[in-house]
Short mmCIF file of C-alpha atoms and ligand atoms in Angstrom, two decimals:
data_model
loop_
_atom_site.label_atom_id
_atom_site.label_comp_id
_atom_site.label_asym_id
_atom_site.label_seq_id
_atom_site.Cartn_x
_atom_site.Cartn_y
_atom_site.Cartn_z
CA MET A 1 -0.14 26.28 23.51
CA THR A 2 2.42 24.42 21.41
CA LYS A 3 1.81 20.72 21.04
CA GLU A 4 4.46 18.25 19.90
CA TYR A 5 3.60 15.46 17.49
CA MET A 6 6.68 13.27 17.61
CA PHE A 7 6.77 9.80 16.08
CA PRO A 8 8.55 6.60 17.18
CA ASP A 9 12.31 6.48 16.51
CA ASP A 10 12.13 3.96 13.67
CA PHE A 11 9.18 5.70 11.96
CA LEU A 12 9.55 6.00 8.16
CA TRP A 13 8.62 9.02 6.02
CA GLY A 14 8.08 8.89 2.29
CA SER A 15 5.78 8.45 -0.65
CA SER A 16 4.42 5.86 -3.05
CA THR A 17 4.12 5.63 -6.78
CA SER A 18 3.80 2.79 -9.27
CA GLY A 19 5.55 1.65 -12.43
CA PRO A 20 2.67 2.12 -14.87
CA GLN A 21 1.92 5.58 -13.47
CA SER A 22 5.41 6.99 -13.56
CA GLU A 23 7.82 5.19 -15.91
CA GLY A 24 6.52 5.88 -19.39
CA ILE A 25 7.45 3.83 -22.44
CA GLU A 26 10.58 4.43 -24.51
CA PRO A 27 10.98 3.11 -28.06
CA GLY A 28 13.00 -0.10 -27.98
CA ASP A 29 12.74 -0.57 -24.21
CA GLY A 30 11.36 -4.08 -24.71
CA LYS A 31 8.23 -3.49 -22.64
CA GLY A 32 5.21 -5.60 -23.56
CA MET A 33 1.66 -4.31 -23.77
CA SER A 34 -0.35 -4.08 -20.55
CA ASN A 35 -4.13 -4.01 -20.18
CA TRP A 36 -3.86 -0.19 -19.82
CA ASP A 37 -1.70 0.23 -22.93
CA TYR A 38 -4.20 -1.83 -24.86
CA TRP A 39 -7.25 0.02 -23.57
CA TYR A 40 -5.71 3.36 -24.42
CA SER A 41 -4.88 2.14 -27.93
CA VAL A 42 -8.53 1.29 -28.62
CA GLU A 43 -10.44 3.87 -26.54
CA PRO A 44 -8.22 6.92 -25.93
CA GLU A 45 -11.28 9.14 -25.45
CA ARG A 46 -11.96 7.45 -22.13
CA PHE A 47 -8.77 8.92 -20.67
CA HIS A 48 -8.82 12.46 -19.29
CA GLY A 49 -7.39 14.81 -21.91
CA GLN A 50 -6.74 11.70 -24.02
CA ILE A 51 -3.47 11.28 -22.16
CA GLY A 52 -2.38 7.66 -22.03
CA PRO A 53 0.26 5.60 -20.28
CA GLU A 54 3.05 5.99 -22.86
CA LYS A 55 4.64 9.16 -21.51
CA THR A 56 3.48 9.55 -17.90
CA SER A 57 6.26 11.15 -15.84
CA THR A 58 9.18 9.71 -17.86
CA PHE A 59 10.78 8.13 -14.79
CA TYR A 60 12.25 5.45 -17.07
CA LYS A 61 14.41 8.12 -18.69
CA ASN A 62 14.94 10.47 -15.77
CA PHE A 63 15.16 8.24 -12.74
CA ALA A 64 18.70 9.22 -11.78
CA GLN A 65 17.79 12.91 -11.33
CA ASP A 66 14.39 12.00 -9.90
CA LEU A 67 15.93 9.93 -7.15
CA ASP A 68 17.79 13.03 -5.96
CA LEU A 69 14.39 14.65 -5.43
CA LEU A 70 13.58 11.87 -2.97
CA VAL A 71 16.42 13.17 -0.85
CA GLU A 72 15.39 16.79 -1.30
CA THR A 73 11.90 15.99 -0.04
CA GLY A 74 13.10 14.09 3.00
CA HIS A 75 12.25 10.52 2.05
CA THR A 76 13.44 7.73 4.33
CA VAL A 77 11.22 5.21 2.51
CA PHE A 78 9.97 4.93 -1.07
CA ARG A 79 7.45 2.58 -2.65
CA THR A 80 7.12 1.84 -6.33
CA SER A 81 6.07 -1.18 -8.38
CA ILE A 82 7.55 -3.42 -11.03
CA GLN A 83 5.56 -3.54 -14.24
CA TRP A 84 4.95 -7.18 -15.02
CA SER A 85 4.59 -6.26 -18.71
CA ARG A 86 8.01 -4.58 -18.66
CA LEU A 87 9.80 -7.46 -16.96
CA ILE A 88 8.07 -10.35 -18.74
CA PRO A 89 6.53 -8.79 -21.86
CA GLN A 90 4.23 -11.71 -22.68
CA GLY A 91 3.32 -12.40 -19.04
CA ARG A 92 5.06 -15.77 -19.05
CA GLY A 93 8.49 -16.91 -20.12
CA GLU A 94 11.10 -14.61 -21.52
CA VAL A 95 12.48 -11.90 -19.25
CA ASN A 96 13.34 -8.50 -20.75
CA PRO A 97 17.03 -7.83 -19.94
CA GLN A 98 16.58 -4.06 -20.28
CA ALA A 99 13.91 -4.16 -17.60
CA VAL A 100 16.22 -6.08 -15.29
CA GLU A 101 18.91 -3.46 -15.79
CA PHE A 102 16.46 -0.59 -15.30
CA TYR A 103 14.93 -1.90 -12.08
CA ARG A 104 18.32 -2.87 -10.64
CA GLN A 105 19.64 0.62 -11.31
CA VAL A 106 16.57 2.27 -9.78
CA PHE A 107 16.59 0.04 -6.71
CA GLN A 108 20.32 0.46 -6.23
CA GLY A 109 19.87 4.22 -6.62
CA VAL A 110 17.27 4.30 -3.85
CA ARG A 111 19.53 2.31 -1.54
CA ASP A 112 22.58 4.43 -2.35
CA ARG A 113 20.64 7.40 -1.06
CA GLY A 114 20.03 5.69 2.27
CA ILE A 115 16.31 5.27 1.58
CA GLN A 116 14.37 2.10 2.38
CA LEU A 117 12.76 0.49 -0.64
CA TYR A 118 9.33 -1.16 -0.71
CA VAL A 119 8.49 -2.84 -4.00
CA ASN A 120 5.02 -3.80 -5.11
CA LEU A 121 4.49 -6.54 -7.68
CA TYR A 122 1.14 -5.47 -9.02
CA HIS A 123 -0.55 -2.09 -9.29
CA PHE A 124 -3.60 -2.73 -11.52
CA ASP A 125 -1.42 -3.64 -14.55
CA LEU A 126 -1.68 -7.02 -16.24
CA PRO A 127 0.28 -8.03 -19.37
CA TYR A 128 -2.29 -7.84 -22.14
CA ALA A 129 -1.38 -11.32 -23.42
CA LEU A 130 -2.73 -12.69 -20.11
CA GLN A 131 -5.79 -10.47 -20.26
CA GLU A 132 -6.59 -12.09 -23.59
CA GLU A 133 -6.53 -15.48 -21.86
CA GLY A 134 -9.30 -14.30 -19.56
CA GLY A 135 -7.29 -12.16 -17.14
CA TRP A 136 -7.95 -12.67 -13.43
CA GLU A 137 -11.22 -14.45 -14.20
CA SER A 138 -9.06 -17.41 -15.15
CA LYS A 139 -7.25 -19.41 -12.46
CA GLU A 140 -4.36 -19.93 -14.87
CA ILE A 141 -3.33 -16.32 -14.26
CA VAL A 142 -2.71 -17.13 -10.59
CA TRP A 143 0.09 -19.53 -11.53
CA ALA A 144 1.50 -17.08 -14.06
CA TYR A 145 1.60 -14.44 -11.32
CA GLU A 146 3.33 -16.85 -8.95
CA ALA A 147 6.02 -17.52 -11.57
CA TYR A 148 6.41 -13.76 -12.16
CA ALA A 149 6.73 -13.14 -8.40
CA LYS A 150 9.45 -15.80 -8.16
CA VAL A 151 11.39 -14.14 -10.99
CA CYS A 152 11.18 -10.80 -9.13
CA PHE A 153 12.41 -12.33 -5.88
CA GLN A 154 15.32 -14.04 -7.64
CA LEU A 155 16.36 -10.94 -9.55
CA PHE A 156 15.89 -8.18 -7.01
CA ASP A 157 15.60 -9.52 -3.47
CA ASP A 158 19.10 -8.31 -2.57
CA LEU A 159 18.07 -4.72 -3.26
CA VAL A 160 14.53 -4.66 -1.88
CA ASP A 161 13.86 -4.02 1.80
CA ARG A 162 10.28 -5.20 1.74
CA TRP A 163 7.90 -6.65 -0.80
CA ILE A 164 4.21 -6.07 -1.51
CA THR A 165 2.02 -8.55 -3.37
CA PHE A 166 -0.79 -6.28 -4.64
CA ASN A 167 -1.95 -2.70 -4.36
CA GLU A 168 -5.65 -2.21 -3.56
CA PRO A 169 -6.81 -5.52 -5.06
CA ILE A 170 -10.47 -4.61 -4.50
CA VAL A 171 -10.16 -1.78 -7.04
CA PRO A 172 -9.76 -3.92 -10.19
CA VAL A 173 -12.61 -6.09 -8.87
CA GLU A 174 -14.95 -3.14 -8.40
CA CYS A 175 -13.83 -1.02 -11.31
CA GLY A 176 -13.20 -3.80 -13.81
CA TYR A 177 -16.08 -6.17 -13.06
CA LEU A 178 -18.77 -4.16 -11.26
CA GLY A 179 -18.20 -0.66 -12.59
CA ASP A 180 -16.98 0.61 -15.89
CA TYR A 181 -13.72 2.17 -14.91
CA HIS A 182 -10.97 -0.39 -15.47
CA TYR A 183 -10.54 -2.79 -18.37
CA PRO A 184 -12.39 -5.10 -19.18
CA ALA A 185 -15.19 -2.84 -17.88
CA LYS A 186 -17.73 -5.62 -17.30
CA VAL A 187 -20.66 -5.80 -14.90
CA ASP A 188 -20.66 -9.39 -13.73
CA ALA A 189 -20.80 -10.18 -10.01
CA LYS A 190 -19.77 -13.81 -10.45
CA ALA A 191 -16.71 -12.80 -12.43
CA ALA A 192 -15.94 -10.12 -9.83
CA VAL A 193 -15.92 -12.69 -7.04
CA ALA A 194 -13.71 -15.05 -9.04
CA VAL A 195 -11.27 -12.22 -9.77
CA GLY A 196 -11.15 -11.34 -6.06
CA TYR A 197 -10.58 -14.93 -5.02
CA HIS A 198 -7.89 -15.54 -7.63
CA THR A 199 -6.09 -12.37 -6.57
CA GLN A 200 -6.15 -13.46 -2.93
CA LEU A 201 -4.78 -16.87 -3.82
CA ALA A 202 -2.06 -15.26 -5.94
CA SER A 203 -1.14 -12.99 -3.03
CA ALA A 204 -0.75 -15.97 -0.67
CA LEU A 205 1.40 -17.75 -3.28
CA ALA A 206 3.66 -14.71 -3.51
CA VAL A 207 3.98 -14.65 0.29
CA ARG A 208 5.00 -18.32 0.18
CA ALA A 209 7.49 -17.77 -2.65
CA CYS A 210 8.99 -14.73 -0.92
CA HIS A 211 9.62 -16.68 2.28
CA GLU A 212 10.96 -19.70 0.40
CA ASN A 213 13.39 -17.44 -1.39
CA ASN A 214 14.45 -15.63 1.77
CA PRO A 215 12.88 -16.56 5.13
CA GLU A 216 13.98 -13.24 6.61
CA LYS A 217 12.22 -11.09 4.04
CA LYS A 218 8.92 -9.41 4.95
CA ILE A 219 6.04 -9.09 2.55
CA ALA A 220 2.68 -7.30 2.76
CA ILE A 221 -0.46 -6.57 0.82
CA VAL A 222 -1.65 -2.98 0.41
CA LEU A 223 -5.36 -2.47 1.06
CA ASN A 224 -7.53 0.60 0.85
CA LEU A 225 -9.07 0.18 4.28
CA THR A 226 -11.87 2.66 4.02
CA PRO A 227 -14.02 2.39 7.14
CA ALA A 228 -17.75 2.16 6.37
CA TYR A 229 -19.83 4.51 8.53
CA ALA A 230 -23.61 4.03 8.70
CA LYS A 231 -25.96 6.95 8.12
CA SER A 232 -27.80 6.20 11.37
CA GLN A 233 -28.24 3.59 14.07
CA ASP A 234 -31.23 2.21 12.16
CA PRO A 235 -30.64 -1.58 11.84
CA GLU A 236 -30.96 -1.37 8.04
CA ASP A 237 -28.26 1.30 7.82
CA LEU A 238 -26.06 -0.65 10.20
CA LYS A 239 -26.49 -3.79 8.14
CA ALA A 240 -25.61 -1.85 4.98
CA ALA A 241 -22.40 -0.59 6.63
CA ARG A 242 -21.52 -4.08 7.80
CA ILE A 243 -21.95 -5.53 4.31
CA ALA A 244 -20.08 -2.65 2.70
CA GLU A 245 -17.18 -3.35 5.03
CA LEU A 246 -17.36 -7.08 4.28
CA PHE A 247 -17.11 -6.41 0.54
CA GLN A 248 -14.69 -3.51 0.48
CA THR A 249 -12.41 -4.28 3.40
CA LYS A 250 -12.71 -7.69 4.98
CA SER A 251 -12.81 -9.54 1.65
CA PHE A 252 -9.01 -9.09 1.43
CA LEU A 253 -8.07 -8.04 4.95
CA ASP A 254 -9.32 -11.18 6.68
CA PRO A 255 -7.79 -13.80 4.38
CA SER A 256 -4.55 -11.81 4.08
CA VAL A 257 -4.07 -11.34 7.83
CA LYS A 258 -6.15 -14.07 9.48
CA GLY A 259 -5.89 -16.65 6.73
CA HIS A 260 -9.63 -17.16 6.21
CA TYR A 261 -12.70 -15.42 4.82
CA PRO A 262 -15.38 -14.04 7.17
CA GLU A 263 -18.25 -16.51 7.52
CA GLU A 264 -20.88 -13.90 6.69
CA LEU A 265 -19.16 -13.13 3.39
CA VAL A 266 -18.95 -16.82 2.49
CA ASP A 267 -22.66 -17.23 3.31
CA LEU A 268 -23.64 -14.22 1.22
CA MET A 269 -21.72 -15.55 -1.78
CA GLU A 270 -23.46 -18.87 -1.34
CA GLU A 271 -26.90 -17.24 -1.07
CA TYR A 272 -26.44 -15.34 -4.34
CA GLY A 273 -24.79 -18.20 -6.23
CA LEU A 274 -21.48 -16.37 -6.50
CA THR A 275 -19.13 -18.86 -4.83
CA PRO A 276 -16.08 -19.41 -7.03
CA GLU A 277 -14.40 -22.78 -7.63
CA VAL A 278 -12.32 -23.34 -4.54
CA THR A 279 -10.21 -26.32 -3.50
CA LYS A 280 -9.16 -27.35 -0.01
CA GLU A 281 -5.49 -27.07 -1.03
CA GLU A 282 -5.99 -23.48 -2.15
CA LEU A 283 -7.69 -22.53 1.10
CA GLN A 284 -4.80 -24.15 2.93
CA ILE A 285 -2.32 -22.01 0.98
CA ILE A 286 -4.28 -18.90 1.98
CA ALA A 287 -4.40 -20.08 5.60
CA ASN A 288 -0.68 -20.88 5.79
CA HIS A 289 0.74 -17.83 4.03
CA THR A 290 -0.58 -14.69 5.65
CA VAL A 291 1.26 -11.39 5.33
CA ASP A 292 4.01 -10.17 7.68
CA PHE A 293 2.69 -6.62 7.78
CA LEU A 294 0.11 -4.48 6.06
CA GLY A 295 0.07 -1.38 3.87
CA VAL A 296 -2.95 0.86 4.28
CA ASN A 297 -4.18 3.36 1.72
CA TYR A 298 -6.63 5.87 3.11
CA TYR A 299 -8.19 8.79 1.27
CA GLN A 300 -11.78 9.14 2.43
CA PRO A 301 -14.38 7.28 4.48
CA LEU A 302 -17.20 5.26 3.00
CA ARG A 303 -20.56 6.57 4.22
CA VAL A 304 -23.46 4.28 3.52
CA GLN A 305 -27.13 3.79 4.14
CA ALA A 306 -29.67 1.03 3.53
CA PRO A 307 -29.90 0.09 -0.17
CA LEU A 308 -32.29 2.06 -2.35
CA LEU A 309 -32.37 -0.69 -4.95
CA GLU A 310 -34.21 -3.94 -4.31
CA TYR A 311 -32.81 -7.11 -5.85
CA GLN A 312 -35.25 -9.14 -7.98
CA ASP A 313 -34.42 -12.55 -9.34
CA GLY A 314 -32.67 -12.22 -12.67
CA ASP A 315 -31.37 -8.66 -12.02
CA LEU A 316 -27.76 -7.90 -12.74
CA LEU A 317 -26.39 -8.01 -9.19
CA VAL A 318 -24.44 -4.90 -8.14
CA PRO A 319 -23.21 -3.52 -4.78
CA ASP A 320 -26.10 -1.02 -4.80
CA HIS A 321 -28.36 -3.95 -3.92
CA PHE A 322 -26.60 -4.14 -0.55
CA PHE A 323 -25.80 -0.56 0.36
CA ALA A 324 -26.26 2.92 -1.00
CA PRO A 325 -23.79 5.77 -0.77
CA TYR A 326 -24.72 8.39 1.80
CA ASP A 327 -23.92 12.03 1.14
CA MET A 328 -23.57 13.32 4.70
CA PRO A 329 -24.60 16.96 5.07
CA GLY A 330 -21.91 19.27 6.42
CA LYS A 331 -19.01 16.93 5.70
CA LYS A 332 -15.58 18.48 5.21
CA ILE A 333 -14.64 18.32 1.59
CA ASN A 334 -11.59 18.71 -0.63
CA PRO A 335 -13.20 21.04 -3.18
CA HIS A 336 -10.46 20.33 -5.73
CA ARG A 337 -11.29 16.63 -5.95
CA GLY A 338 -14.75 16.31 -4.43
CA TRP A 339 -13.67 13.74 -1.84
CA GLU A 340 -14.55 13.96 1.83
CA ILE A 341 -11.76 14.73 4.28
CA TYR A 342 -12.19 12.76 7.48
CA GLU A 343 -8.93 12.55 9.37
CA GLN A 344 -10.36 10.44 12.17
CA GLY A 345 -10.77 7.59 9.70
CA LEU A 346 -7.06 6.94 10.08
CA TYR A 347 -7.38 6.70 13.86
CA ASP A 348 -10.31 4.31 13.47
CA ILE A 349 -8.24 2.13 11.13
CA ALA A 350 -5.35 2.19 13.63
CA LEU A 351 -7.58 0.93 16.43
CA ASN A 352 -9.34 -1.63 14.25
CA LEU A 353 -5.97 -3.18 13.36
CA ARG A 354 -4.89 -3.04 17.00
CA ASP A 355 -8.03 -4.64 18.36
CA ASN A 356 -9.24 -7.00 15.64
CA TYR A 357 -6.13 -7.96 13.66
CA GLY A 358 -3.59 -8.87 16.34
CA ASN A 359 -2.05 -5.38 16.30
CA LEU A 360 0.03 -6.38 13.31
CA GLU A 361 2.65 -4.04 11.98
CA TRP A 362 1.35 -1.62 9.38
CA LEU A 363 2.27 1.51 7.46
CA VAL A 364 0.20 4.13 5.75
CA THR A 365 1.18 3.44 2.14
CA GLU A 366 -1.05 6.08 0.53
CA ASN A 367 -2.81 9.17 1.81
CA GLY A 368 -3.11 12.32 -0.18
CA MET A 369 -4.97 15.23 -1.58
CA GLY A 370 -5.77 15.36 -5.28
CA VAL A 371 -6.11 18.85 -6.71
CA GLU A 372 -7.49 19.63 -10.14
CA GLY A 373 -6.05 22.72 -11.81
CA GLU A 374 -3.30 23.01 -9.23
CA GLU A 375 -1.23 25.40 -11.37
CA VAL A 376 -3.42 28.29 -10.14
CA PHE A 377 -1.66 27.94 -6.79
CA LYS A 378 1.72 28.66 -8.34
CA ASP A 379 3.45 31.71 -6.94
CA HIS A 380 7.12 32.70 -7.35
CA GLY A 381 7.68 29.57 -9.41
CA ARG A 382 6.40 27.16 -6.78
CA ILE A 383 3.03 25.51 -6.05
CA GLN A 384 2.07 26.96 -2.66
CA ASP A 385 0.05 23.98 -1.46
CA ALA A 386 -0.65 25.01 2.13
CA TYR A 387 -3.93 23.05 1.81
CA ARG A 388 -1.92 19.85 1.34
CA ILE A 389 0.23 20.60 4.39
CA ASP A 390 -2.97 21.07 6.44
CA PHE A 391 -4.35 17.83 5.03
CA VAL A 392 -1.21 15.88 5.98
CA LYS A 393 -0.98 17.45 9.43
CA GLY A 394 -4.61 16.63 10.14
CA HIS A 395 -4.06 12.99 9.24
CA LEU A 396 -0.75 12.74 11.06
CA LYS A 397 -2.37 14.00 14.26
CA GLU A 398 -4.96 11.24 14.12
CA LEU A 399 -2.29 8.69 13.29
CA HIS A 400 -0.23 9.94 16.21
CA ARG A 401 -3.24 9.45 18.50
CA GLY A 402 -3.60 5.87 17.23
CA ILE A 403 0.10 5.15 17.80
CA GLU A 404 -0.02 6.66 21.30
CA GLU A 405 -2.86 4.28 22.03
CA GLY A 406 -0.72 1.34 21.01
CA SER A 407 -1.38 0.81 17.29
CA ASN A 408 1.67 -0.65 15.55
CA CYS A 409 2.11 1.83 12.70
CA LYS A 410 5.68 2.18 11.42
CA GLY A 411 5.51 4.77 8.70
CA TYR A 412 3.64 7.26 6.57
CA MET A 413 3.86 7.42 2.78
CA MET A 414 2.06 10.05 0.79
CA TRP A 415 0.50 9.57 -2.57
CA THR A 416 2.66 10.63 -4.39
CA PHE A 417 6.28 11.57 -5.17
CA ILE A 418 6.19 13.40 -8.56
CA ASP A 419 2.71 14.20 -9.96
CA CYS A 420 1.83 11.02 -11.80
CA TRP A 421 -0.59 9.55 -14.31
CA SER A 422 -3.71 8.16 -12.71
CA TRP A 423 -5.53 5.73 -14.99
CA LEU A 424 -8.65 7.21 -16.58
CA ASN A 425 -8.08 10.43 -14.64
CA ALA A 426 -4.64 10.75 -16.26
CA TYR A 427 -3.15 14.04 -14.98
CA LYS A 428 -6.42 15.58 -13.80
CA ASN A 429 -5.82 15.36 -10.06
CA ARG A 430 -2.34 16.31 -8.89
CA TYR A 431 -1.05 14.67 -5.71
CA GLY A 432 2.73 15.03 -5.80
CA PHE A 433 5.31 16.56 -3.50
CA VAL A 434 6.90 17.50 -6.80
CA GLU A 435 5.05 19.32 -9.56
CA LEU A 436 5.33 17.93 -13.08
CA ASP A 437 4.94 20.20 -16.09
CA TYR A 438 3.56 17.55 -18.41
CA GLU A 439 4.62 19.29 -21.64
CA SER A 440 8.20 20.15 -20.69
CA GLN A 441 8.50 17.34 -18.12
CA GLU A 442 10.13 19.85 -15.79
CA ARG A 443 9.98 19.00 -12.08
CA THR A 444 9.62 21.57 -9.27
CA ILE A 445 9.30 20.76 -5.59
CA LYS A 446 6.06 22.09 -4.09
CA LYS A 447 5.88 23.89 -0.75
CA SER A 448 4.58 20.65 0.80
CA GLY A 449 7.69 18.78 -0.41
CA LEU A 450 9.98 21.21 1.40
CA TRP A 451 7.78 21.07 4.51
CA PHE A 452 7.77 17.27 4.46
CA LYS A 453 11.55 17.22 4.57
CA GLU A 454 11.47 19.26 7.79
CA VAL A 455 8.92 16.89 9.31
CA SER A 456 10.93 13.86 8.30
CA GLN A 457 14.17 15.30 9.70
CA ALA A 458 12.51 16.29 12.97
CA ASN A 459 10.53 13.01 13.04
CA GLY A 460 7.39 15.04 13.73
CA PHE A 461 6.13 18.59 13.99
CA LEU A 462 5.00 21.24 16.43
CA GLU A 463 1.57 22.78 16.29
CA GLU A 464 0.06 25.85 17.97
CA GLU A 465 -3.25 24.69 19.42
C1 BGP B 501 -5.38 5.18 -5.46
C2 BGP B 501 -4.46 4.37 -6.36
C3 BGP B 501 -3.43 5.21 -7.03
C4 BGP B 501 -3.89 6.61 -7.46
C5 BGP B 501 -4.82 7.29 -6.44
C6 BGP B 501 -5.40 8.62 -6.91
O1 BGP B 501 -6.52 4.46 -5.17
O2 BGP B 501 -3.78 3.36 -5.65
O3 BGP B 501 -2.93 4.46 -8.10
O4 BGP B 501 -4.40 6.56 -8.72
O5 BGP B 501 -5.82 6.40 -6.04
O6 BGP B 501 -6.56 8.50 -7.66
P1 BGP B 501 -7.25 9.66 -8.52
O7 BGP B 501 -6.24 10.18 -9.46
O8 BGP B 501 -8.39 9.01 -9.20
O9 BGP B 501 -7.70 10.75 -7.59
#
């Protein structure tokens, strides 16, 4: 039987990328140093293949031709980010005129092609001058970010359809202050909590500034809303899943959408002496300036069980003291990346937002399948990524189910447009609709890119079931 998966009339189709992962650096472009540029300059061996952020996918040079590929792959929406260190090289003060020209040309180019433009202000990249002042551990950075956001709104609001304050703000917290995967690669729970709180405050300030600049303009935060599933119904496993969700999801979702932190999270911070310095005025800013809609990044579920590590006074506190990862037997896996594939996670997110977050408007802002060594799938000059088409279809079916049941999802953006640079993983895992030959910088649309255009034009797809 043929089943139709058709999406609402105003549903948007597209992809996401970010400035630091796609633009590259050109001599004389006036860009300042970011935390990533700095880290690569001192520890290049940490980056896969020792490939750093200076070349990436050369979008800075090639954007005009690249924007045509948006059309050829059926985009009706596109998300990218402004690099703070490109626009305001020292983090504060002087604006780089070349950056203004570049972003205005790119944004105009997207609009000229009839594509909606979503612009993110922050995708893990801080001007290094501000990192040296203590980065997000310092509250001063919050005000610097607010000033930067205001500059962006003043310079580009006429070209941007919708704004985003931060991408996956939990990631720099986890990877930079609890893991060893983003600069400054510390393990310090108190610093992690301060970084998270400062980021949330900064996000609310950007929401306020956006609305002050233009009351009509909508602004969101993008969160990686990975549902936490417990290993079993055992109360200890259930508690672990609840805490994992508090840390990973609700820590930003609740203040961003509801305007306040969950009580259990506040109590836990108190219990472990992690509460940051908070003023009543700041909490009022967070309460008064919630987002207009939400971006959701979803790759894989979080499966957890009761912690295997017991916390003793004086231990370096880490998330493992609260929950342990659970490797579920028989799970479906993307063998080219090692991540679980669980399409229903998207449906669960859809219903969670419908039932517990006022059914606010949301879009999938990232979903995708990373593939290492993808060139082996090249045939007749094109990457034949049928696996990616299956991956997308599987997720779209679950999203469709969520929308049919009333969830307010307005679009689906894949990670990513052209294969891009991914932090320490550099070019290891390829995600794009468009293949990038890193050496020659040649671009070739993959099979999935051509297929996506058909889906976008038809506003859905048919499936034999
Ligand atoms: C997301 C980030 C993206 C991108 C993606 C792929 O969490 O928002 O910036 O990097 O993950 O990650 P990876 O290349 O590690 O598979």
